[in-house]
Amino acid sequence: MENIPVALVTGSNSGVGLSLSIQLAKTHKVFASMRSVEKKTQLLKEAEEANVIDNIEVLELDVSLLLLFFFSFFFSFFNRSFLSRLIRMRA
């Protein structure tokens, strides 16, 4: 089994996420995530052209749900007065 670095890229169906996925796949195993795997066509086309298709796995992942979970946990764990003091201390 190869010891190859792994990367998780969000927004891999277009723009910066797509370009980053292709570039990283040259040296990494890339888990290319997107909200809808139905939009994977361009990524797979460019990966095939760059000869890195074997290093890319497409995942359906909506990171906005993860952020919502994180912030809801964070705000329930710390009360707002603590956060206000923390922000004022950093300023």
JSON list of C-alpha atoms in Angstrom, two decimals:
[
{"chain": "A", "resi": 1, "resn": "MET", "atom": "CA", "xyz": [0.00, 0.00, 0.00]},
{"chain": "A", "resi": 2, "resn": "GLU", "atom": "CA", "xyz": [1.30, 3.41, -0.99]},
{"chain": "A", "resi": 3, "resn": "ASN", "atom": "CA", "xyz": [1.94, 6.08, 1.61]},
{"chain": "A", "resi": 4, "resn": "ILE", "atom": "CA", "xyz": [0.41, 9.03, -0.23]},
{"chain": "A", "resi": 5, "resn": "PRO", "atom": "CA", "xyz": [-0.77, 12.32, 1.36]},
{"chain": "A", "resi": 6, "resn": "VAL", "atom": "CA", "xyz": [-4.52, 12.87, 1.53]},
{"chain": "A", "resi": 7, "resn": "ALA", "atom": "CA", "xyz": [-6.45, 16.11, 0.91]},
{"chain": "A", "resi": 8, "resn": "LEU", "atom": "CA", "xyz": [-10.10, 17.07, 1.34]},
{"chain": "A", "resi": 9, "resn": "VAL", "atom": "CA", "xyz": [-11.19, 19.87, -0.99]},
{"chain": "A", "resi": 10, "resn": "THR", "atom": "CA", "xyz": [-14.60, 21.52, -0.76]},
{"chain": "A", "resi": 11, "resn": "GLY", "atom": "CA", "xyz": [-16.37, 23.16, -3.68]},
{"chain": "A", "resi": 12, "resn": "SER", "atom": "CA", "xyz": [-14.60, 20.90, -6.17]},
{"chain": "A", "resi": 13, "resn": "ASN", "atom": "CA", "xyz": [-17.17, 21.19, -8.92]},
{"chain": "A", "resi": 14, "resn": "SER", "atom": "CA", "xyz": [-15.97, 24.62, -10.12]},
{"chain": "A", "resi": 15, "resn": "GLY", "atom": "CA", "xyz": [-13.55, 27.51, -9.70]},
{"chain": "A", "resi": 16, "resn": "VAL", "atom": "CA", "xyz": [-10.75, 27.40, -7.16]},
{"chain": "A", "resi": 17, "resn": "GLY", "atom": "CA", "xyz": [-11.94, 24.12, -5.64]},
{"chain": "A", "resi": 18, "resn": "LEU", "atom": "CA", "xyz": [-11.83, 22.38, -9.01]},
{"chain": "A", "resi": 19, "resn": "SER", "atom": "CA", "xyz": [-8.37, 23.74, -9.87]},
{"chain": "A", "resi": 20, "resn": "LEU", "atom": "CA", "xyz": [-7.01, 22.89, -6.44]},
{"chain": "A", "resi": 21, "resn": "SER", "atom": "CA", "xyz": [-8.35, 19.34, -6.68]},
{"chain": "A", "resi": 22, "resn": "ILE", "atom": "CA", "xyz": [-6.61, 18.78, -10.02]},
{"chain": "A", "resi": 23, "resn": "GLN", "atom": "CA", "xyz": [-3.31, 20.25, -8.82]},
{"chain": "A", "resi": 24, "resn": "LEU", "atom": "CA", "xyz": [-3.31, 18.32, -5.54]},
{"chain": "A", "resi": 25, "resn": "ALA", "atom": "CA", "xyz": [-4.21, 15.06, -7.29]},
{"chain": "A", "resi": 26, "resn": "LYS", "atom": "CA", "xyz": [-0.78, 15.10, -8.90]},
{"chain": "A", "resi": 27, "resn": "THR", "atom": "CA", "xyz": [0.78, 14.33, -5.50]},
{"chain": "A", "resi": 28, "resn": "HIS", "atom": "CA", "xyz": [-2.17, 13.49, -3.19]},
{"chain": "A", "resi": 29, "resn": "LYS", "atom": "CA", "xyz": [-5.20, 11.27, -2.88]},
{"chain": "A", "resi": 30, "resn": "VAL", "atom": "CA", "xyz": [-7.95, 13.91, -3.16]},
{"chain": "A", "resi": 31, "resn": "PHE", "atom": "CA", "xyz": [-11.42, 13.64, -1.71]},
{"chain": "A", "resi": 32, "resn": "ALA", "atom": "CA", "xyz": [-13.17, 16.20, -3.87]},
{"chain": "A", "resi": 33, "resn": "SER", "atom": "CA", "xyz": [-16.38, 17.25, -2.19]},
{"chain": "A", "resi": 34, "resn": "MET", "atom": "CA", "xyz": [-19.35, 19.14, -3.54]},
{"chain": "A", "resi": 35, "resn": "ARG", "atom": "CA", "xyz": [-22.95, 19.73, -2.49]},
{"chain": "A", "resi": 36, "resn": "SER", "atom": "CA", "xyz": [-24.30, 17.76, -5.43]},
{"chain": "A", "resi": 37, "resn": "VAL", "atom": "CA", "xyz": [-22.33, 14.98, -7.11]},
{"chain": "A", "resi": 38, "resn": "GLU", "atom": "CA", "xyz": [-24.44, 15.56, -10.21]},
{"chain": "A", "resi": 39, "resn": "LYS", "atom": "CA", "xyz": [-22.12, 18.52, -10.89]},
{"chain": "A", "resi": 40, "resn": "LYS", "atom": "CA", "xyz": [-18.97, 16.38, -11.03]},
{"chain": "A", "resi": 41, "resn": "THR", "atom": "CA", "xyz": [-18.72, 16.27, -14.85]},
{"chain": "A", "resi": 42, "resn": "GLN", "atom": "CA", "xyz": [-16.23, 19.14, -15.26]},
{"chain": "A", "resi": 43, "resn": "LEU", "atom": "CA", "xyz": [-14.00, 17.86, -12.45]},
{"chain": "A", "resi": 44, "resn": "LEU", "atom": "CA", "xyz": [-13.83, 14.36, -13.91]},
{"chain": "A", "resi": 45, "resn": "LYS", "atom": "CA", "xyz": [-13.19, 15.72, -17.42]},
{"chain": "A", "resi": 46, "resn": "GLU", "atom": "CA", "xyz": [-10.27, 17.88, -16.25]},
{"chain": "A", "resi": 47, "resn": "ALA", "atom": "CA", "xyz": [-8.91, 15.09, -14.04]},
{"chain": "A", "resi": 48, "resn": "GLU", "atom": "CA", "xyz": [-8.92, 12.73, -17.02]},
{"chain": "A", "resi": 49, "resn": "GLU", "atom": "CA", "xyz": [-7.12, 15.32, -19.18]},
{"chain": "A", "resi": 50, "resn": "ALA", "atom": "CA", "xyz": [-4.49, 15.85, -16.45]},
{"chain": "A", "resi": 51, "resn": "ASN", "atom": "CA", "xyz": [-4.13, 12.08, -16.03]},
{"chain": "A", "resi": 52, "resn": "VAL", "atom": "CA", "xyz": [-4.95, 12.22, -12.30]},
{"chain": "A", "resi": 53, "resn": "ILE", "atom": "CA", "xyz": [-8.37, 10.57, -12.34]},
{"chain": "A", "resi": 54, "resn": "ASP", "atom": "CA", "xyz": [-7.13, 7.63, -10.21]},
{"chain": "A", "resi": 55, "resn": "ASN", "atom": "CA", "xyz": [-6.23, 9.99, -7.37]},
{"chain": "A", "resi": 56, "resn": "ILE", "atom": "CA", "xyz": [-9.66, 11.64, -7.08]},
{"chain": "A", "resi": 57, "resn": "GLU", "atom": "CA", "xyz": [-12.70, 10.42, -5.17]},
{"chain": "A", "resi": 58, "resn": "VAL", "atom": "CA", "xyz": [-15.87, 12.50, -5.44]},
{"chain": "A", "resi": 59, "resn": "LEU", "atom": "CA", "xyz": [-17.91, 13.00, -2.27]},
{"chain": "A", "resi": 60, "resn": "GLU", "atom": "CA", "xyz": [-21.26, 14.63, -1.69]},
{"chain": "A", "resi": 61, "resn": "LEU", "atom": "CA", "xyz": [-20.75, 16.96, 1.26]},
{"chain": "A", "resi": 62, "resn": "ASP", "atom": "CA", "xyz": [-22.52, 20.13, 2.31]},
{"chain": "A", "resi": 63, "resn": "VAL", "atom": "CA", "xyz": [-20.07, 21.89, 4.64]},
{"chain": "A", "resi": 64, "resn": "SER", "atom": "CA", "xyz": [-22.66, 24.51, 5.56]},
{"chain": "A", "resi": 65, "resn": "LEU", "atom": "CA", "xyz": [-24.34, 21.82, 7.69]},
{"chain": "A", "resi": 66, "resn": "LEU", "atom": "CA", "xyz": [-21.04, 21.13, 9.44]},
{"chain": "A", "resi": 67, "resn": "LEU", "atom": "CA", "xyz": [-20.55, 24.82, 10.16]},
{"chain": "A", "resi": 68, "resn": "LEU", "atom": "CA", "xyz": [-24.08, 25.10, 11.50]},
{"chain": "A", "resi": 69, "resn": "PHE", "atom": "CA", "xyz": [-23.45, 22.17, 13.84]},
{"chain": "A", "resi": 70, "resn": "PHE", "atom": "CA", "xyz": [-20.11, 23.59, 14.99]},
{"chain": "A", "resi": 71, "resn": "PHE", "atom": "CA", "xyz": [-21.48, 27.06, 15.76]},
{"chain": "A", "resi": 72, "resn": "SER", "atom": "CA", "xyz": [-24.58, 25.76, 17.49]},
{"chain": "A", "resi": 73, "resn": "PHE", "atom": "CA", "xyz": [-22.37, 23.58, 19.71]},
{"chain": "A", "resi": 74, "resn": "PHE", "atom": "CA", "xyz": [-19.91, 26.41, 20.30]},
{"chain": "A", "resi": 75, "resn": "PHE", "atom": "CA", "xyz": [-22.58, 28.92, 21.32]},
{"chain": "A", "resi": 76, "resn": "SER", "atom": "CA", "xyz": [-24.36, 26.43, 23.55]},
{"chain": "A", "resi": 77, "resn": "PHE", "atom": "CA", "xyz": [-21.06, 25.52, 25.24]},
{"chain": "A", "resi": 78, "resn": "PHE", "atom": "CA", "xyz": [-19.88, 29.09, 25.80]},
{"chain": "A", "resi": 79, "resn": "ASN", "atom": "CA", "xyz": [-22.32, 31.73, 26.91]},
{"chain": "A", "resi": 80, "resn": "ARG", "atom": "CA", "xyz": [-22.41, 35.02, 25.05]},
{"chain": "A", "resi": 81, "resn": "SER", "atom": "CA", "xyz": [-20.93, 37.07, 27.88]},
{"chain": "A", "resi": 82, "resn": "PHE", "atom": "CA", "xyz": [-17.81, 34.89, 27.80]},
{"chain": "A", "resi": 83, "resn": "LEU", "atom": "CA", "xyz": [-17.53, 35.42, 24.03]},
{"chain": "A", "resi": 84, "resn": "SER", "atom": "CA", "xyz": [-17.97, 39.17, 24.43]},
{"chain": "A", "resi": 85, "resn": "ARG", "atom": "CA", "xyz": [-15.12, 39.31, 26.96]},
{"chain": "A", "resi": 86, "resn": "LEU", "atom": "CA", "xyz": [-12.94, 37.15, 24.75]},
{"chain": "A", "resi": 87, "resn": "ILE", "atom": "CA", "xyz": [-13.52, 39.38, 21.72]},
{"chain": "A", "resi": 88, "resn": "ARG", "atom": "CA", "xyz": [-12.79, 42.54, 23.72]},
{"chain": "A", "resi": 89, "resn": "MET", "atom": "CA", "xyz": [-9.56, 41.01, 25.07]},
{"chain": "A", "resi": 90, "resn": "ARG", "atom": "CA", "xyz": [-8.35, 40.20, 21.54]},
{"chain": "A", "resi": 91, "resn": "ALA", "atom": "CA", "xyz": [-9.09, 43.71, 20.21]}
]
